[in-house]
PDB file of C-alpha atoms in Angstrom:
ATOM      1  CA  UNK H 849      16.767  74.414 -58.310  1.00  0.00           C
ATOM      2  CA  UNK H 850      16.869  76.045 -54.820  1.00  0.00           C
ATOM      3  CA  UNK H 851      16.379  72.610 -53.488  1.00  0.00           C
ATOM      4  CA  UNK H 852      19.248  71.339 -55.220  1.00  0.00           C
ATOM      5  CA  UNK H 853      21.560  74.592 -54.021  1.00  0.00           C
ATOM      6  CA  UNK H 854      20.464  73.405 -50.423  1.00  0.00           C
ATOM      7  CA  UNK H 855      21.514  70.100 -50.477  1.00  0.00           C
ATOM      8  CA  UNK H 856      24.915  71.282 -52.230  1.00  0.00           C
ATOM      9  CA  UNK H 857      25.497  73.945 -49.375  1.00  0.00           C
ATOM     10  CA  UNK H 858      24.839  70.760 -46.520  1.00  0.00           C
ATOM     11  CA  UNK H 859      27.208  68.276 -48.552  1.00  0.00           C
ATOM     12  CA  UNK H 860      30.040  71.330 -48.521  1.00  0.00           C
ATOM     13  CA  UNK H 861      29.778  72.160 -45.300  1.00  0.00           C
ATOM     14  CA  UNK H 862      29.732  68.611 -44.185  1.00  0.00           C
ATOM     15  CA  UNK H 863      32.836  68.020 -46.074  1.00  0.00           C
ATOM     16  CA  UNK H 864      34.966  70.807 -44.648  1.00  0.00           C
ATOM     17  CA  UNK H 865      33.914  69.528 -41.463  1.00  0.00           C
ATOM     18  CA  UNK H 866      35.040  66.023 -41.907  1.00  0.00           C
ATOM     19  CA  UNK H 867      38.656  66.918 -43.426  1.00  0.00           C
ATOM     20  CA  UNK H 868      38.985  68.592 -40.112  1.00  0.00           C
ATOM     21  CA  UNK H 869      38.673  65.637 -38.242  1.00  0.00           C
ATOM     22  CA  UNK H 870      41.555  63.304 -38.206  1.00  0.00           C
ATOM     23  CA  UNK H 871      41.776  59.607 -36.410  1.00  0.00           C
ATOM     24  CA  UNK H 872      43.473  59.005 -33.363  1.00  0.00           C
ATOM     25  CA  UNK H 873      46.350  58.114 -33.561  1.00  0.00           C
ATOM     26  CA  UNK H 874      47.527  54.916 -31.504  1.00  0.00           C
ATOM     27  CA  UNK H 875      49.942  55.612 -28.677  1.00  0.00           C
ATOM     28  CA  UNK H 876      53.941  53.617 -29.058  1.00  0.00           C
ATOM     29  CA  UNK H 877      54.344  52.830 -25.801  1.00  0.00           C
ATOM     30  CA  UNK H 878      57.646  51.386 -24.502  1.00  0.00           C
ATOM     31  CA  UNK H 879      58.822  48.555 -22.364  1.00  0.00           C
ATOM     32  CA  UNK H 880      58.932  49.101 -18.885  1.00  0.00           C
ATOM     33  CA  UNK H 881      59.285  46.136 -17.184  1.00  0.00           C
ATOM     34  CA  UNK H 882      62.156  43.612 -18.097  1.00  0.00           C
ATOM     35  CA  UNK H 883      59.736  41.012 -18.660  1.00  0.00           C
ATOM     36  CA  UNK H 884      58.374  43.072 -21.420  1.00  0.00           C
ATOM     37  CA  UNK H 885      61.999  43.756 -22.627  1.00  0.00           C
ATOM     38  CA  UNK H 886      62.935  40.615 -23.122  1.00  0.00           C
ATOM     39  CA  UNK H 887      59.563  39.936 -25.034  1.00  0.00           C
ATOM     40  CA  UNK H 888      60.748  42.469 -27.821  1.00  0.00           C
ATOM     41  CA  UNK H 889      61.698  41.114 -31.261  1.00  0.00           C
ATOM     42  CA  UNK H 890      64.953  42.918 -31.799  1.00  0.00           C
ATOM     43  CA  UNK H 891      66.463  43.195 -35.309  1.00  0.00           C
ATOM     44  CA  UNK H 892      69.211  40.155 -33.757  1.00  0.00           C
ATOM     45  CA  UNK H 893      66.159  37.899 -33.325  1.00  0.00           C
ATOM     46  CA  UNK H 894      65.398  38.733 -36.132  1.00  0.00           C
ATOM     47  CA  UNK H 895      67.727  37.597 -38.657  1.00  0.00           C
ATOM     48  CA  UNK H 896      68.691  34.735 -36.496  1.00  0.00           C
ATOM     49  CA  UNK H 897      64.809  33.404 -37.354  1.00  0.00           C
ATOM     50  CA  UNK H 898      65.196  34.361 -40.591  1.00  0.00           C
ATOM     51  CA  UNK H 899      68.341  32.206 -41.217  1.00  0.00           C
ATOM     52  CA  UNK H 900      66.791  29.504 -39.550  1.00  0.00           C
ATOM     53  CA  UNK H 901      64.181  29.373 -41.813  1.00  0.00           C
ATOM     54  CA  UNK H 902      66.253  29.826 -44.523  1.00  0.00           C
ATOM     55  CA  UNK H 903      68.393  26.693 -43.391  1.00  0.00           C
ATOM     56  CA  UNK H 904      64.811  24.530 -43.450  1.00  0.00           C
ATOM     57  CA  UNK H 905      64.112  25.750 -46.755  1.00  0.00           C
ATOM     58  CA  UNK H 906      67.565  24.376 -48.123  1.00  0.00           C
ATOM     59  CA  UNK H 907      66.938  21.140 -46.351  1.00  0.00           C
ATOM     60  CA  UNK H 908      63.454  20.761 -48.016  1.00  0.00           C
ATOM     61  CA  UNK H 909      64.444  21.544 -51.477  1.00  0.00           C
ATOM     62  CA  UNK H 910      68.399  19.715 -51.384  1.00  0.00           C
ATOM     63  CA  UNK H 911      71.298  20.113 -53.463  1.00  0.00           C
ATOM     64  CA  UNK H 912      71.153  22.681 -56.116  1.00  0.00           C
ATOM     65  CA  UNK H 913      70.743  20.996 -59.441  1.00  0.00           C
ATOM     66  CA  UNK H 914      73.108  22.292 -62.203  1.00  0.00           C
ATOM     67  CA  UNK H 915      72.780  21.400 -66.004  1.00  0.00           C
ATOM     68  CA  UNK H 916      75.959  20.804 -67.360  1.00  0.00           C
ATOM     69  CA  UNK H 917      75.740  21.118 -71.536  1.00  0.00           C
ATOM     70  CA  UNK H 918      76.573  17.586 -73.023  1.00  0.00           C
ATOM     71  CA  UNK H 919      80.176  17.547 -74.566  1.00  0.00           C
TER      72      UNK H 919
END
């Protein structure tokens, strides 16, 4: 039984040790030189992409299809 307290008492202290410790965090660094300004994806660039994509997927698939109910 005294073995077993032990080996609780090294697991608890362990523990409070480890929630103590916390990762580094990565460091947001920001564009300094124009070259690495203009090689920023801006929220423009962004939806300009986005509705180019969106064009090719309209291409690939073609005119809507619409069921119309037999009269």
């Amino acid at each position: 039984m005294e073995r077993i307290k032990n080996i609780f008492k090294l697991f608890s202290k362990t523990d409070h040790s480890l929630s103590q410790l916390e990762p580094p965090q990565p460091e947001v660094t920001t564009p300094q030189t124009p070259y690495e300004k203009s090689r920023m994806i801006t929220p423009e660039i962004m939806a300009k992409a986005r509705k180019k994509v969106e064009a090719e997927e309209r291409k690939r698939r073609g005119p809507p299809v619409v069921f119309l109910p037999n009269d």
